[in-house]
Short mmCIF file of C-alpha atoms in Angstrom, two decimals:
data_model
loop_
_atom_site.label_atom_id
_atom_site.label_comp_id
_atom_site.label_asym_id
_atom_site.label_seq_id
_atom_site.Cartn_x
_atom_site.Cartn_y
_atom_site.Cartn_z
CA MET A 1 -32.13 -30.79 -20.34
CA SER A 2 -34.73 -29.51 -22.67
CA THR A 3 -35.33 -26.42 -20.41
CA THR A 4 -31.81 -25.45 -20.74
CA TYR A 5 -32.33 -25.44 -24.85
CA ASN A 6 -35.80 -23.51 -24.46
CA GLU A 7 -34.55 -20.93 -22.30
CA ALA A 8 -31.22 -20.49 -24.96
CA ALA A 9 -33.46 -20.15 -27.76
CA THR A 10 -35.53 -17.39 -25.78
CA ALA A 11 -32.82 -15.79 -24.60
CA ALA A 12 -32.30 -12.46 -26.33
CA PRO A 13 -28.84 -11.18 -27.60
CA THR A 14 -28.59 -7.75 -25.96
CA ASN A 15 -24.92 -7.87 -25.33
CA SER A 16 -23.76 -4.09 -26.88
CA THR A 17 -20.68 -3.72 -28.82
CA ALA A 18 -18.83 -2.12 -25.46
CA ARG A 19 -20.01 -5.11 -23.57
CA VAL A 20 -18.18 -7.44 -25.56
CA ALA A 21 -15.22 -5.56 -26.01
CA THR A 22 -14.58 -4.98 -22.01
CA ALA A 23 -15.42 -8.24 -21.31
CA SER A 24 -13.12 -9.70 -24.06
CA ILE A 25 -10.41 -7.35 -23.24
CA VAL A 26 -10.14 -7.19 -19.57
CA GLY A 27 -10.52 -11.24 -19.10
CA THR A 28 -7.45 -12.06 -21.36
CA ALA A 29 -5.38 -8.99 -19.82
CA ILE A 30 -5.79 -10.11 -16.39
CA GLU A 31 -5.27 -13.61 -17.62
CA PHE A 32 -2.24 -13.03 -19.58
CA TYR A 33 -1.09 -10.66 -16.54
CA ASP A 34 -0.99 -13.47 -14.48
CA PHE A 35 0.89 -15.21 -16.80
CA TYR A 36 3.06 -12.64 -18.05
CA ILE A 37 4.37 -11.87 -13.94
CA TYR A 38 5.07 -15.58 -13.72
CA ALA A 39 7.21 -15.45 -17.24
CA THR A 40 9.20 -12.20 -15.69
CA ALA A 41 9.65 -13.82 -12.23
CA ALA A 42 10.95 -16.83 -13.76
CA ALA A 43 13.23 -15.11 -15.49
CA LEU A 44 14.40 -12.77 -12.50
CA VAL A 45 14.09 -14.52 -9.32
CA ILE A 46 12.42 -17.80 -9.25
CA GLY A 47 15.15 -19.94 -9.81
CA PRO A 48 17.08 -18.45 -6.06
CA VAL A 49 13.86 -18.67 -4.51
CA PHE A 50 12.52 -22.24 -5.02
CA PHE A 51 15.96 -24.09 -6.42
CA PRO A 52 18.86 -22.21 -4.01
CA GLN A 53 21.28 -25.07 -4.00
CA SER A 54 21.78 -25.19 -8.04
CA SER A 55 23.91 -23.42 -9.87
CA GLY A 56 23.16 -20.39 -11.59
CA THR A 57 22.26 -21.92 -14.80
CA ALA A 58 20.83 -24.49 -13.24
CA GLN A 59 18.23 -21.79 -11.19
CA MET A 60 17.46 -20.38 -14.64
CA LEU A 61 16.88 -23.99 -16.55
CA ALA A 62 14.39 -25.42 -13.50
CA SER A 63 12.86 -21.97 -13.62
CA PHE A 64 12.43 -21.84 -17.30
CA LEU A 65 10.86 -25.62 -16.43
CA THR A 66 8.31 -24.75 -14.30
CA PHE A 67 7.28 -21.64 -16.70
CA GLY A 68 6.67 -24.79 -19.45
CA ILE A 69 4.36 -26.73 -17.21
CA ALA A 70 1.43 -24.32 -17.42
CA PHE A 71 1.98 -24.95 -21.27
CA ILE A 72 1.42 -28.56 -20.99
CA ALA A 73 -1.80 -28.27 -18.83
CA ARG A 74 -3.12 -25.58 -21.27
CA PRO A 75 -4.27 -28.25 -23.77
CA LEU A 76 -5.71 -30.41 -20.71
CA GLY A 77 -7.21 -26.66 -19.97
CA SER A 78 -8.63 -26.53 -23.49
CA ALA A 79 -10.16 -29.98 -23.05
CA LEU A 80 -12.13 -29.34 -19.53
CA PHE A 81 -13.19 -25.75 -20.33
CA GLY A 82 -14.16 -26.66 -23.87
CA HIS A 83 -16.21 -29.57 -22.99
CA PHE A 84 -18.51 -26.85 -20.37
CA GLY A 85 -18.07 -24.19 -23.01
CA ASP A 86 -19.60 -26.56 -25.77
CA ARG A 87 -22.39 -27.86 -23.62
CA ILE A 88 -23.49 -25.24 -21.06
CA GLY A 89 -22.34 -22.00 -22.84
CA ARG A 90 -19.84 -19.50 -23.13
CA LYS A 91 -20.20 -17.20 -20.04
CA SER A 92 -19.95 -19.66 -16.98
CA THR A 93 -17.18 -21.44 -18.75
CA LEU A 94 -15.58 -17.79 -19.06
CA VAL A 95 -16.03 -16.93 -15.34
CA ALA A 96 -15.06 -20.11 -14.18
CA SER A 97 -11.48 -19.93 -16.03
CA LEU A 98 -11.07 -16.67 -14.53
CA LEU A 99 -11.33 -17.56 -10.95
CA LEU A 100 -8.89 -20.37 -11.47
CA MET A 101 -6.34 -18.68 -13.03
CA GLY A 102 -6.56 -15.77 -10.40
CA VAL A 103 -6.89 -18.08 -7.24
CA CYS A 104 -3.56 -20.18 -8.58
CA THR A 105 -1.56 -17.00 -9.00
CA THR A 106 -2.64 -15.19 -5.73
CA LEU A 107 -1.26 -18.33 -4.24
CA ILE A 108 2.26 -18.28 -5.68
CA GLY A 109 2.63 -14.91 -4.30
CA LEU A 110 1.83 -16.60 -0.97
CA LEU A 111 3.84 -19.38 -1.44
CA PRO A 112 6.82 -19.68 0.76
CA GLY A 113 10.69 -20.45 -0.75
CA TYR A 114 12.60 -23.40 -0.19
CA ASP A 115 14.16 -21.81 2.71
CA SER A 116 11.11 -22.19 4.32
CA ILE A 117 9.62 -25.20 3.78
CA GLY A 118 11.89 -27.39 1.31
CA ALA A 119 11.35 -29.46 -1.37
CA TRP A 120 7.78 -28.95 -0.70
CA ALA A 121 7.89 -25.20 -2.42
CA PRO A 122 8.73 -26.50 -6.08
CA ILE A 123 6.31 -29.13 -5.71
CA LEU A 124 3.74 -26.96 -4.58
CA LEU A 125 5.08 -24.10 -7.13
CA CYS A 126 4.79 -26.58 -9.79
CA VAL A 127 1.00 -27.62 -8.92
CA LEU A 128 -0.21 -24.04 -8.82
CA ARG A 129 1.71 -23.16 -12.20
CA PHE A 130 -0.31 -26.52 -13.36
CA GLY A 131 -3.30 -24.85 -12.45
CA GLN A 132 -2.87 -21.73 -13.89
CA GLY A 133 -2.11 -23.45 -17.34
CA LEU A 134 -5.71 -25.05 -16.77
CA GLY A 135 -7.25 -21.51 -16.34
CA LEU A 136 -5.87 -19.93 -19.49
CA GLY A 137 -6.65 -23.27 -21.68
CA GLY A 138 -9.85 -22.19 -21.26
CA GLU A 139 -9.60 -18.50 -21.19
CA TRP A 140 -8.60 -17.54 -24.80
CA GLY A 141 -10.91 -19.63 -26.09
CA GLY A 142 -13.72 -18.50 -24.81
CA ALA A 143 -13.11 -14.83 -24.89
CA ALA A 144 -12.31 -15.43 -28.80
CA LEU A 145 -15.82 -17.37 -28.94
CA LEU A 146 -17.49 -14.68 -26.80
CA ALA A 147 -16.05 -11.64 -29.49
CA THR A 148 -16.60 -13.43 -32.65
CA GLU A 149 -20.09 -14.80 -31.89
CA ASN A 150 -21.34 -11.49 -31.28
CA ALA A 151 -19.41 -10.00 -33.95
CA PRO A 152 -21.45 -8.30 -36.78
CA LYS A 153 -20.92 -9.51 -40.60
CA GLY A 154 -17.79 -8.53 -41.99
CA LYS A 155 -16.00 -7.27 -39.06
CA ARG A 156 -15.48 -10.68 -37.32
CA ALA A 157 -11.31 -9.75 -37.64
CA TRP A 158 -12.60 -6.99 -35.87
CA PHE A 159 -14.38 -8.22 -32.58
CA GLY A 160 -11.73 -11.08 -32.60
CA MET A 161 -9.33 -8.73 -32.12
CA PHE A 162 -10.65 -7.47 -28.62
CA PRO A 163 -9.31 -10.67 -26.92
CA GLN A 164 -5.64 -9.90 -28.94
CA LEU A 165 -5.68 -6.51 -27.41
CA GLY A 166 -5.73 -8.04 -23.97
CA PRO A 167 -2.31 -9.98 -24.04
CA SER A 168 -0.17 -6.60 -24.63
CA ILE A 169 -2.23 -4.17 -21.86
CA GLY A 170 -1.43 -7.30 -19.04
CA PHE A 171 1.78 -7.78 -20.39
CA LEU A 172 2.42 -4.16 -19.97
CA ALA A 173 0.50 -3.93 -16.70
CA ALA A 174 3.10 -6.74 -15.65
CA ASN A 175 6.08 -5.39 -16.87
CA GLY A 176 5.39 -1.73 -15.58
CA LEU A 177 4.93 -3.04 -11.95
CA PHE A 178 8.00 -4.94 -11.89
CA LEU A 179 9.90 -2.20 -13.41
CA ILE A 180 8.70 0.46 -10.36
CA LEU A 181 9.16 -2.73 -7.85
CA ALA A 182 12.93 -2.75 -9.61
CA MET A 183 13.47 1.52 -9.28
CA ASN A 184 12.30 1.14 -5.63
CA LEU A 185 13.65 -1.78 -4.02
CA ASN A 186 17.10 -3.63 -3.62
CA ASP A 187 17.86 -6.79 -4.47
CA GLU A 188 17.55 -8.21 -1.44
CA GLN A 189 14.10 -6.41 -1.04
CA PHE A 190 12.58 -7.79 -4.27
CA ARG A 191 14.22 -11.37 -3.68
CA SER A 192 12.52 -11.71 -0.24
CA TRP A 193 8.92 -9.95 -0.90
CA GLY A 194 8.88 -7.55 -3.55
CA TRP A 195 8.54 -10.29 -6.00
CA ARG A 196 5.06 -11.12 -4.46
CA ILE A 197 3.30 -7.96 -4.96
CA PRO A 198 2.10 -8.63 -8.52
CA PHE A 199 0.78 -12.33 -7.71
CA ILE A 200 -1.19 -10.97 -4.82
CA LEU A 201 -2.28 -8.16 -6.28
CA SER A 202 -4.00 -10.47 -9.08
CA ALA A 203 -7.17 -11.07 -6.52
CA ALA A 204 -8.14 -7.48 -6.89
CA LEU A 205 -7.57 -7.92 -10.94
CA VAL A 206 -9.61 -11.07 -11.20
CA MET A 207 -12.52 -9.13 -8.76
CA VAL A 208 -12.86 -6.60 -11.66
CA GLY A 209 -12.79 -9.32 -14.49
CA LEU A 210 -15.58 -11.47 -12.40
CA TYR A 211 -17.75 -8.08 -12.49
CA ALA A 212 -17.47 -7.81 -16.55
CA ARG A 213 -18.37 -11.19 -17.23
CA LEU A 214 -21.03 -11.89 -15.21
CA LYS A 215 -23.11 -9.10 -16.75
CA LEU A 216 -22.91 -10.60 -20.14
CA HIS A 217 -25.48 -12.99 -22.02
CA GLU A 218 -24.56 -15.82 -23.71
CA THR A 219 -23.71 -15.20 -27.44
CA PRO A 220 -26.72 -15.46 -30.07
CA VAL A 221 -24.65 -17.96 -31.80
CA PHE A 222 -24.54 -20.55 -28.92
CA ALA A 223 -28.25 -19.75 -28.15
CA ASN A 224 -29.20 -20.34 -31.83
CA ALA A 225 -27.18 -24.03 -31.68
CA VAL A 226 -28.98 -25.46 -28.72
CA SER A 227 -32.44 -24.14 -29.92
CA LYS A 228 -32.15 -26.73 -33.02
CA GLN A 229 -30.02 -29.49 -31.50
CA ALA A 230 -28.59 -30.80 -28.10
CA PRO A 231 -25.32 -30.05 -27.50
CA VAL A 232 -22.88 -33.25 -28.16
CA LYS A 233 -22.07 -35.18 -25.13
CA VAL A 234 -18.16 -35.49 -25.61
CA PRO A 235 -17.13 -32.39 -27.96
CA LEU A 236 -13.27 -33.74 -27.57
CA VAL A 237 -14.37 -36.92 -29.27
CA GLU A 238 -16.03 -35.61 -32.11
CA LEU A 239 -13.83 -32.88 -32.55
CA PHE A 240 -10.33 -35.02 -32.87
CA SER A 241 -12.63 -37.72 -35.08
CA GLN A 242 -14.27 -35.08 -37.35
CA HIS A 243 -11.92 -31.92 -37.07
CA TRP A 244 -8.39 -32.96 -36.46
CA LEU A 245 -6.86 -31.20 -39.37
CA PRO A 246 -8.17 -28.24 -38.67
CA VAL A 247 -6.91 -28.11 -35.10
CA LEU A 248 -3.14 -29.47 -36.42
CA LEU A 249 -3.21 -26.57 -38.99
CA GLY A 250 -4.87 -24.14 -36.47
CA ALA A 251 -1.71 -24.91 -34.10
CA ALA A 252 0.97 -25.04 -36.24
CA SER A 253 -0.04 -21.65 -37.51
CA MET A 254 -0.02 -20.21 -33.68
CA VAL A 255 3.61 -21.59 -33.24
CA VAL A 256 5.11 -18.35 -34.63
CA CYS A 257 3.43 -16.18 -32.52
CA TYR A 258 4.59 -18.27 -29.11
CA ALA A 259 8.13 -18.03 -30.42
CA LEU A 260 8.47 -14.66 -30.91
CA PHE A 261 6.48 -13.67 -27.98
CA TYR A 262 8.48 -15.75 -25.64
CA ILE A 263 11.95 -15.42 -26.99
CA THR A 264 11.69 -11.70 -26.90
CA THR A 265 9.97 -11.22 -23.75
CA ALA A 266 11.35 -14.08 -21.20
CA PHE A 267 14.43 -15.29 -22.65
CA SER A 268 15.46 -11.78 -23.90
CA LEU A 269 14.92 -10.40 -20.61
CA SER A 270 16.87 -13.28 -18.95
CA TYR A 271 20.07 -12.64 -21.22
CA GLY A 272 19.92 -9.00 -21.25
CA VAL A 273 20.26 -8.83 -17.27
CA SER A 274 22.63 -11.45 -17.11
CA THR A 275 24.98 -11.60 -20.31
CA LEU A 276 24.42 -8.45 -21.80
CA GLY A 277 24.96 -6.50 -18.35
CA TYR A 278 21.54 -4.16 -18.50
CA SER A 279 19.84 -3.92 -14.99
CA ARG A 280 16.17 -5.06 -14.45
CA GLU A 281 14.68 -2.38 -14.59
CA THR A 282 16.45 -0.61 -18.09
CA PHE A 283 15.33 -3.79 -19.97
CA LEU A 284 11.94 -4.07 -18.15
CA GLY A 285 11.67 -0.55 -19.41
CA LEU A 286 12.69 -1.32 -22.91
CA LEU A 287 9.51 -3.83 -22.79
CA CYS A 288 7.30 -1.81 -22.08
CA PHE A 289 8.15 0.22 -25.33
CA ALA A 290 8.42 -2.27 -27.48
CA VAL A 291 5.10 -3.78 -26.61
CA LEU A 292 3.30 -0.86 -27.63
CA PHE A 293 4.06 -1.74 -31.35
CA MET A 294 2.33 -4.99 -30.60
CA GLY A 295 -0.32 -2.97 -29.42
CA LEU A 296 -0.18 -0.83 -32.57
CA ALA A 297 0.32 -3.77 -34.61
CA THR A 298 -3.13 -5.94 -33.52
CA PRO A 299 -5.94 -3.59 -34.74
CA LEU A 300 -3.97 -2.73 -38.00
CA ALA A 301 -3.58 -6.19 -38.79
CA ALA A 302 -7.17 -7.11 -37.32
CA LEU A 303 -8.92 -4.54 -39.99
CA ALA A 304 -6.34 -5.97 -42.41
CA SER A 305 -7.71 -9.26 -42.37
CA ASP A 306 -11.17 -8.58 -42.52
CA ARG A 307 -10.37 -6.51 -45.68
CA PHE A 308 -8.02 -9.12 -47.45
CA GLY A 309 -8.82 -12.16 -45.49
CA ARG A 310 -6.55 -13.82 -42.80
CA LYS A 311 -4.45 -16.01 -45.05
CA PRO A 312 -2.74 -12.78 -47.01
CA VAL A 313 -2.20 -11.09 -43.89
CA LEU A 314 -0.70 -14.32 -42.07
CA ILE A 315 1.64 -15.00 -44.46
CA VAL A 316 3.30 -11.60 -44.73
CA GLY A 317 3.79 -11.70 -41.07
CA ALA A 318 5.26 -15.32 -40.88
CA ILE A 319 7.67 -14.61 -43.73
CA LEU A 320 8.83 -11.23 -42.05
CA ALA A 321 8.63 -13.60 -39.00
CA ILE A 322 11.57 -15.89 -40.85
CA LEU A 323 13.70 -13.25 -41.84
CA SER A 324 13.89 -11.40 -38.10
CA GLY A 325 15.04 -14.21 -36.97
CA PHE A 326 18.42 -13.27 -38.76
CA THR A 327 18.30 -10.04 -37.24
CA MET A 328 18.47 -11.29 -33.47
CA GLU A 329 22.23 -11.28 -33.11
CA PRO A 330 23.24 -8.56 -34.71
CA LEU A 331 20.97 -6.33 -32.95
CA LEU A 332 21.06 -7.38 -29.32
CA THR A 333 24.80 -7.71 -29.46
CA HIS A 334 25.44 -4.36 -31.51
CA GLY A 335 26.35 -2.86 -28.10
CA SER A 336 23.52 0.04 -28.28
CA THR A 337 20.66 0.51 -26.42
CA TRP A 338 18.63 1.49 -29.51
CA ALA A 339 19.90 -1.75 -31.47
CA VAL A 340 17.92 -3.67 -28.51
CA ALA A 341 15.00 -1.45 -28.15
CA LEU A 342 14.49 -2.11 -31.99
CA PHE A 343 15.13 -5.59 -32.42
CA LEU A 344 12.06 -6.26 -29.42
CA ALA A 345 10.06 -3.90 -31.03
CA LEU A 346 10.44 -5.38 -34.40
CA GLU A 347 9.76 -8.82 -32.93
CA LEU A 348 6.42 -7.49 -30.50
CA PHE A 349 5.17 -5.74 -34.26
CA LEU A 350 5.49 -8.88 -35.39
CA MET A 351 3.93 -10.73 -32.89
CA GLY A 352 0.73 -8.49 -33.17
CA VAL A 353 0.56 -8.75 -36.76
CA THR A 354 0.56 -12.76 -36.62
CA PHE A 355 -1.67 -12.83 -33.52
CA ALA A 356 -4.30 -10.36 -34.33
CA PRO A 357 -6.23 -12.50 -37.16
CA MET A 358 -5.92 -15.75 -34.76
CA GLY A 359 -9.11 -14.07 -33.00
CA ALA A 360 -11.27 -14.90 -35.68
CA LEU A 361 -9.23 -17.35 -37.69
CA LEU A 362 -9.26 -20.32 -35.17
CA PRO A 363 -12.92 -20.10 -34.17
CA GLU A 364 -13.92 -19.97 -37.92
CA LEU A 365 -12.38 -23.20 -38.25
CA PHE A 366 -14.72 -25.46 -36.71
CA PRO A 367 -18.70 -25.57 -36.34
CA THR A 368 -20.77 -23.93 -33.09
CA ARG A 369 -21.12 -27.50 -31.38
CA VAL A 370 -16.93 -28.33 -31.00
CA ARG A 371 -16.23 -24.20 -31.63
CA TYR A 372 -15.10 -23.77 -27.85
CA THR A 373 -13.14 -26.99 -27.78
CA GLY A 374 -11.73 -26.51 -31.18
CA ALA A 375 -10.63 -22.91 -30.56
CA SER A 376 -9.12 -23.65 -27.47
CA ALA A 377 -7.20 -26.92 -28.24
CA ALA A 378 -5.67 -25.32 -31.38
CA TYR A 379 -4.52 -22.37 -29.49
CA ASN A 380 -2.72 -23.94 -26.39
CA LEU A 381 -1.28 -27.31 -28.78
CA GLY A 382 0.45 -24.78 -30.17
CA GLY A 383 2.17 -23.11 -26.92
CA ILE A 384 3.36 -26.59 -26.33
CA VAL A 385 5.75 -26.12 -29.54
CA GLY A 386 6.27 -22.62 -29.75
CA ALA A 387 6.66 -21.35 -26.20
CA SER A 388 6.52 -24.04 -23.69
CA ALA A 389 10.25 -25.09 -23.75
CA ALA A 390 11.23 -21.58 -25.53
CA PRO A 391 13.06 -20.11 -22.89
CA PHE A 392 14.57 -23.19 -21.72
CA PHE A 393 15.70 -24.18 -25.27
CA ALA A 394 16.93 -21.02 -26.14
CA THR A 395 19.20 -20.81 -22.96
CA LYS A 396 20.41 -24.39 -24.01
CA LEU A 397 21.08 -22.72 -27.91
CA VAL A 398 22.84 -19.93 -26.86
CA ALA A 399 25.87 -21.86 -24.51
CA MET A 400 25.69 -24.03 -27.67
CA GLY A 401 26.17 -21.82 -30.99
CA GLY A 402 25.76 -17.86 -29.83
CA LEU A 403 21.89 -15.79 -30.19
CA SER A 404 22.18 -16.70 -34.03
CA TYR A 405 20.99 -20.30 -33.10
CA VAL A 406 18.18 -18.74 -31.27
CA GLY A 407 17.20 -16.48 -33.64
CA GLY A 408 17.36 -19.85 -36.07
CA TYR A 409 14.77 -21.34 -33.50
CA VAL A 410 12.26 -18.12 -34.48
CA SER A 411 12.95 -18.63 -38.41
CA ALA A 412 12.11 -22.37 -38.05
CA ALA A 413 9.05 -21.76 -35.55
CA ALA A 414 7.82 -19.30 -38.18
CA LEU A 415 8.22 -21.39 -41.29
CA LEU A 416 6.05 -24.04 -39.36
CA SER A 417 3.68 -21.52 -39.29
CA LEU A 418 3.71 -20.52 -42.65
CA ILE A 419 3.35 -23.77 -43.98
CA ALA A 420 0.38 -24.60 -41.88
CA VAL A 421 -1.67 -21.37 -43.09
CA LEU A 422 -0.46 -21.98 -46.63
CA CYS A 423 -2.49 -25.75 -46.23
CA LEU A 424 -5.29 -23.63 -44.78
CA LYS A 425 -8.27 -22.66 -46.22
CA GLU A 426 -9.58 -18.94 -46.44
CA THR A 427 -12.49 -18.45 -43.12
CA ARG A 428 -13.23 -15.27 -43.44
CA ASN A 429 -16.40 -16.10 -45.34
CA ASN A 430 -17.31 -19.02 -43.04
CA ASP A 431 -21.02 -19.08 -41.19
CA LEU A 432 -20.27 -19.63 -38.02
CA ASN A 433 -23.96 -20.39 -37.29
CA ARG A 434 -22.86 -23.89 -38.54
CA VAL A 435 -23.52 -26.42 -36.22
CA VAL A 436 -21.80 -29.70 -38.23
#
């Protein structure tokens, strides 16, 4: 073990800004591409392929339940990968999380449907979906630490923005590919084999991500920490015994990001196609347009976060998100495409505003020895509340009281995050080299 510490202590921090940015963006873009293609498939085709004996509504609910399984797995993934990330380093753990996610995604694309293997089809789908969640549970925290622990003074939010851009790129790639398929295949072809193409292509994308990450060196902050003291034996135990409050507040702060994104994408896509009467390709095109606003908001919010602090940006974003919930019903039921586009763009812009500062804030909440575990746990526990059942509950809520109820869900999630952010101390000046 002492050999490991000596090597870490003498390792030169040679990661360039370009290398850090590339590895952070490419990795999270691929990870979120994998995750989003499932969200899109869940809204369009998973139900009929894997739950064909149910009614249309039951198929959709079952499909969204399999979507939620990954969010249950993500906290477990954060504990698993966080353990090794805090003990052996960020680089190796990031490579492993990417590989697990990619393998599970590719296998989903090759999995036979219910008509071929019966009940084994949904069972195996749930297993692979769980594996996706484990992989993503370790991905974001490692990518955020890779960025922030290599950042120069005063630019942590800007560097932490690199992994936050990955979701926009991954989502655009995922929806863009589904849009191309929708434009070139009929419904029978898409349901039979077309939907599998994005999943199978993930294998090639993962190879690109692995190449980028294998060329990295360990972060200087982690190398410095292990040169001073041995890594904690069980990071999860120390985290929840000494840092449980930042975990809970960080998780609650993330809820608005998840609610905005998955209500706007997975639920709205399903509702737009099944109820509003839009074609698959039209609504996917609207989402591709809207996600550009998320990509625009991300660097703007990061710059503001470095200049004014994490809390002011998050407070403004949460207040605007609360108000945005009231726009859902009037804009989606307006009857015009521009109103739908405006709603999607508004929500995803606010997603970028509330999401960008998290790349710096969550790592800043924890000392180096438990930072991977802590940042990952906060990020993924927030997903259970904000995203795991969001499309499922939204489908139930719209049946109970219409879109205004779903808008209320978004506002409530934003209010919860606002309260959590108000309870947090400003983290902009926290020292990432602290080990306790």
